[in-house]
Coordinates of C-alpha atoms in Angstrom, one line a residue:
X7 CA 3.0 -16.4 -11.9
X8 CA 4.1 -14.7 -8.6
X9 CA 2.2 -15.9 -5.2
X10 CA 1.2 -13.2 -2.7
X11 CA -0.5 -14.0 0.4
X12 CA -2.1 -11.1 0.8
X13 CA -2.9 -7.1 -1.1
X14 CA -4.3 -4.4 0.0
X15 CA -6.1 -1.7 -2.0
X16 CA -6.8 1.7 -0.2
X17 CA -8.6 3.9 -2.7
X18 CA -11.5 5.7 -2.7
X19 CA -11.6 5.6 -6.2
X20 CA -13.6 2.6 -7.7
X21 CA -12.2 2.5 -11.2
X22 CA -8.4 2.7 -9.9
X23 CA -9.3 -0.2 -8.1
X24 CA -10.8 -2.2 -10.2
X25 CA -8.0 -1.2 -12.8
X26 CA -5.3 -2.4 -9.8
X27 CA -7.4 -5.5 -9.3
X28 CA -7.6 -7.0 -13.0
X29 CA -4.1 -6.0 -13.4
X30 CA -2.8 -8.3 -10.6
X31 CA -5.3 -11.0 -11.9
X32 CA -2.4 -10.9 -15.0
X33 CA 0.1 -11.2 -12.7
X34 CA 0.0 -12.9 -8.9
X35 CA -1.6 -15.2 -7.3
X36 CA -3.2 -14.0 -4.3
X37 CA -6.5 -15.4 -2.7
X38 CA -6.4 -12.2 -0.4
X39 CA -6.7 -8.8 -2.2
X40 CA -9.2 -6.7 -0.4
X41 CA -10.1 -3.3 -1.4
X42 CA -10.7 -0.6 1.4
X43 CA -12.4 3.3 0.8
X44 CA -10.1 5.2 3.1
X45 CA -7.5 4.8 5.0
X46 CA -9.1 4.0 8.8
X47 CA -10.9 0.8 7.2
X48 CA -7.8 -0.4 6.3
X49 CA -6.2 0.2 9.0
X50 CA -8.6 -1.3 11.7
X51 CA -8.3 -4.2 9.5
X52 CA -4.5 -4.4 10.3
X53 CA -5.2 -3.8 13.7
X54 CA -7.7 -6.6 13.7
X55 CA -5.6 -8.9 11.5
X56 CA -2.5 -7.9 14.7
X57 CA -5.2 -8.7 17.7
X58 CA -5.8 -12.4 16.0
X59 CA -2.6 -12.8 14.6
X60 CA -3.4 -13.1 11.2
X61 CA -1.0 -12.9 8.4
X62 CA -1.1 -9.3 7.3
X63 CA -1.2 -7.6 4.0
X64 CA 2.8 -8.0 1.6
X65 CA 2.0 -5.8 -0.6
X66 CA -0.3 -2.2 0.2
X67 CA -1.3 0.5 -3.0
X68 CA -2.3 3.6 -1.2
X69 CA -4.0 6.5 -2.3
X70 CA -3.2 9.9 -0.9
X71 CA -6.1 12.0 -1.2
X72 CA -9.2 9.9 0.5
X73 CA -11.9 10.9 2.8
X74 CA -12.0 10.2 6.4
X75 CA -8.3 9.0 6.6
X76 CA -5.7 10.2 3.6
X77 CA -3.0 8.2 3.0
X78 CA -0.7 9.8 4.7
X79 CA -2.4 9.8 7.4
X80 CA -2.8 6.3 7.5
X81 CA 1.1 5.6 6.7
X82 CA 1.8 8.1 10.1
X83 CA -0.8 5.6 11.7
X84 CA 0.8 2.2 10.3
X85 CA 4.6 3.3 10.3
X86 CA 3.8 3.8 14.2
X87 CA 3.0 -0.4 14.3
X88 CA 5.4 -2.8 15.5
X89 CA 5.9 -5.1 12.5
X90 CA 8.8 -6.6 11.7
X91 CA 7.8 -7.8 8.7
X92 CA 8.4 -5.7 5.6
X93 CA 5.7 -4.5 3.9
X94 CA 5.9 -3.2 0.1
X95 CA 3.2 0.5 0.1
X96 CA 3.0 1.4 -3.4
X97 CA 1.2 5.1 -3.0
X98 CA -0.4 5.6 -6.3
X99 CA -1.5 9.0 -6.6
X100 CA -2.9 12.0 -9.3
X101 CA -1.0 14.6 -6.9
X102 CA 1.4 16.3 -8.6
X103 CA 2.1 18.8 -5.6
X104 CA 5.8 18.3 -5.0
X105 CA 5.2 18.6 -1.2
X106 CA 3.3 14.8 -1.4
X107 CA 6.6 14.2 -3.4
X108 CA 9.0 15.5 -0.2
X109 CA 6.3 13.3 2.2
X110 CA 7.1 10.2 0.1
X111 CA 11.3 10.3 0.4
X112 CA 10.8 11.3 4.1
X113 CA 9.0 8.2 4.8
X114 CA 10.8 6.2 2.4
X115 CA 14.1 6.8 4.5
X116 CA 12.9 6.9 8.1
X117 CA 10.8 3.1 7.8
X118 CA 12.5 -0.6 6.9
X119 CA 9.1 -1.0 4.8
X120 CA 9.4 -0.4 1.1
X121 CA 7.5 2.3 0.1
X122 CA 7.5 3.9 -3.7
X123 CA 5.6 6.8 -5.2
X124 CA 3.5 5.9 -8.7
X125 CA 1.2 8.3 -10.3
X126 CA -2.2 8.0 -11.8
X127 CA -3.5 6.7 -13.7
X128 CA -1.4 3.0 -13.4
X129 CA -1.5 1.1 -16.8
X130 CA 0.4 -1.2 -16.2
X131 CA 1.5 -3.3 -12.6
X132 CA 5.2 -4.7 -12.7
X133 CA 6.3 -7.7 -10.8
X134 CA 8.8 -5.6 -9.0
X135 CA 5.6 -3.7 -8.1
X136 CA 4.6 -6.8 -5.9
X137 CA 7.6 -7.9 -4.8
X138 CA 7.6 -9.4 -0.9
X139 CA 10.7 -8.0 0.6
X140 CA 11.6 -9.8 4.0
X141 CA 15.1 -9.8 3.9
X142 CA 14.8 -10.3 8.3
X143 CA 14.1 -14.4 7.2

């Protein structure tokens, strides 16, 4: 079984994430998988986990369409950070507007984070899913 130190799940959806969560009960180990309802809660939590140093999230599954904070929004927000560290964002999504499509490559080549597109609903979570990518150590 894989270790992760740390997932994030931003959805405002409670059955996608509890479907995300039991799935990577089958397949990581990770002590640190917290759930957030839009996108500012998780990212003040990032911007808290950066003030204390923290270790911050490897892996992030992101929902586009949420209240208060989509997740594009908070990706505009996060991509702005300075963290070296490369962070896998799965954006899991029911969109099928091919402008959220367009958002996704134009992200996905202008970041060194990993970011890739899945829709809803998710049956199943694949390793390469979770994978920590820090090819800078």
């Amino acid at each position: 079984m894989k270790t992760v130190n740390s997932i994030y799940i931003v959805d405002d959806d409670p059955i996608t994430v509890f479907g995300i969560s039991k799935m990577l009960g089958c397949l990581v180990e990770c002590d640190d998988i917290t759930s957030f309802q839009n996108g500012k809660e998780a990212l003040d939590d990032i911007h808290n986990r950066l003030t204390s140093k923290k270790g911050l999230p490897d892996v992030i599954f992101l929902d586009i369409n949420m209240p208060i904070l989509d997740g594009w929004g908070f990706l505009e927000e996060f991509l702005k950070l300075d963290i070296p560290k490369k962070i896998r964002i799965n954006i899991v999504t029911s969109s099928i507007d091919p402008a959220d499509y367009e958002k996704w490559l134009r992200y996905k080549k202008t970041t060194h984070h990993f970011i890739d597109y899945k829709n809803k609903p998710i049956f199943k979570i694949e390793a390469q899913d979770i994978e920590h990518i820090d090819l800078a150590s």
